[in-house]
């Protein structure tokens, strides 16, 4: 099945086959490369154009090794870099050197992110390397480009169908490390007094520089056609000089994954534990079902429903949290992905004044820029209403509105031992009808990320 898919992709994405006459003409252009006989004038140098045409003919004639040798004769700066990168990328594809092909095609997209044909070739290189998430992303971006020929569109859609059935089989890993100066590591107010009470230093805003680490791993096994089983685990830590502000969150989830044409259904069980300052803050376990549906080549829908039972080790007690989420993504113009998300959560605890319900709305965009840069930005608004007034805080139940703004910048062309640098700027603000819960926070995260 896989070999048949590769042959199909090669026929549709590889350059058109040159006629034998073209190949012969290109070889004739190289005849001056042979040593001159005694007494004859030295041969004239072969132009870069002739070498490139000969390499194209050799590649289309099924001789990628000869094409590579011919391109070695092109002097640096003598030819358009896009032409050379494209030919080297095609040669790498023919020789099943997926990493070289990816590097060459990424170099072209760094100069011009709008090269749809090159993005399709990069998607193919990721697919053949088994990197289905990256392949899917580039196929969807290419499908959003205007003026895509019908046969190419049909082939890209067939590749997306194959990716949906093969995606993420085997192991996946991800690591992110960042240094994070933070103006408010405890999400606390700047106020010094609350009514007649003076707040202690621990209850007020504290700044610091943290080290953030985010690691996750997963394994997906194919049970039978249309059915997979997936297990994922993750650990996120945030460490500061003052250990009482340290935070760790560990989670594990597992369940089957059903594939129905354009739709995916994924029920799972999950467990989670959170530590603050080295002590266990909460433990939870629950059930969740999530799904996605491809509405069109450029529109994709995601949703989720779940319930988790939580035991807070401190004074909050025990309870459960119900969640529902909805998201939609749209690829635009061949280089940009727009996303919108809405969510609802309700936590029910032993005390009504600790219980709450929350509505969320988020918008974000990510776009590929020249020179390998990828920029993103987003906005999220959360509105949380508590179930009853809390003693000593007045007759009104607590109401919070939290705003979060962020922007990210990374460069896919910079490789530091397999890691890509990333800069994230984030601003948060909570407005509450109880002053104690107001806060402002600015965070800078400068780090590296890697998925493999």
PDB file of C-alpha atoms in Angstrom, residues 173-180 210-217 234-239 418-424 445-452:
ATOM      1  CA  UNK A 173       7.988  13.059  21.420  1.00  0.00           C
ATOM      2  CA  UNK A 174       8.133  16.764  22.131  1.00  0.00           C
ATOM      3  CA  UNK A 175      10.341  18.967  24.300  1.00  0.00           C
ATOM      4  CA  UNK A 176      10.246  22.697  25.031  1.00  0.00           C
ATOM      5  CA  UNK A 177      12.609  24.588  27.332  1.00  0.00           C
ATOM      6  CA  UNK A 178      12.435  28.298  28.120  1.00  0.00           C
ATOM      7  CA  UNK A 179      13.769  30.988  30.414  1.00  0.00           C
ATOM      8  CA  UNK A 180      10.762  33.012  31.601  1.00  0.00           C
ATOM      9  CA  UNK A 210      11.511  30.898  36.001  1.00  0.00           C
ATOM     10  CA  UNK A 211      12.765  27.913  34.063  1.00  0.00           C
ATOM     11  CA  UNK A 212       9.943  26.280  32.113  1.00  0.00           C
ATOM     12  CA  UNK A 213      10.130  22.732  30.784  1.00  0.00           C
ATOM     13  CA  UNK A 214       7.385  20.992  28.830  1.00  0.00           C
ATOM     14  CA  UNK A 215       7.822  17.344  27.800  1.00  0.00           C
ATOM     15  CA  UNK A 216       5.379  14.898  26.271  1.00  0.00           C
ATOM     16  CA  UNK A 217       5.481  11.463  24.677  1.00  0.00           C
ATOM     17  CA  UNK A 234       3.189  14.786  29.676  1.00  0.00           C
ATOM     18  CA  UNK A 235       5.021  16.760  32.333  1.00  0.00           C
ATOM     19  CA  UNK A 236       5.187  20.535  32.659  1.00  0.00           C
ATOM     20  CA  UNK A 237       7.346  22.246  35.262  1.00  0.00           C
ATOM     21  CA  UNK A 238       7.940  25.865  36.229  1.00  0.00           C
ATOM     22  CA  UNK A 239      10.799  26.446  38.675  1.00  0.00           C
ATOM     23  CA  UNK A 418      17.433  19.623  16.455  1.00  0.00           C
ATOM     24  CA  UNK A 419      15.829  22.434  18.493  1.00  0.00           C
ATOM     25  CA  UNK A 420      14.183  25.552  17.058  1.00  0.00           C
ATOM     26  CA  UNK A 421      14.353  28.861  18.986  1.00  0.00           C
ATOM     27  CA  UNK A 422      11.060  30.457  19.975  1.00  0.00           C
ATOM     28  CA  UNK A 423      10.130  33.744  21.635  1.00  0.00           C
ATOM     29  CA  UNK A 424       6.762  34.171  23.369  1.00  0.00           C
ATOM     30  CA  UNK A 445       9.549  33.074  27.401  1.00  0.00           C
ATOM     31  CA  UNK A 446      12.770  32.663  25.436  1.00  0.00           C
ATOM     32  CA  UNK A 447      13.481  29.054  24.662  1.00  0.00           C
ATOM     33  CA  UNK A 448      13.729  26.195  22.202  1.00  0.00           C
ATOM     34  CA  UNK A 449      11.255  23.547  21.028  1.00  0.00           C
ATOM     35  CA  UNK A 450      11.596  20.203  19.317  1.00  0.00           C
ATOM     36  CA  UNK A 451       9.121  17.591  18.063  1.00  0.00           C
ATOM     37  CA  UNK A 452      10.265  14.185  16.852  1.00  0.00           C
TER      38      UNK A 452
END
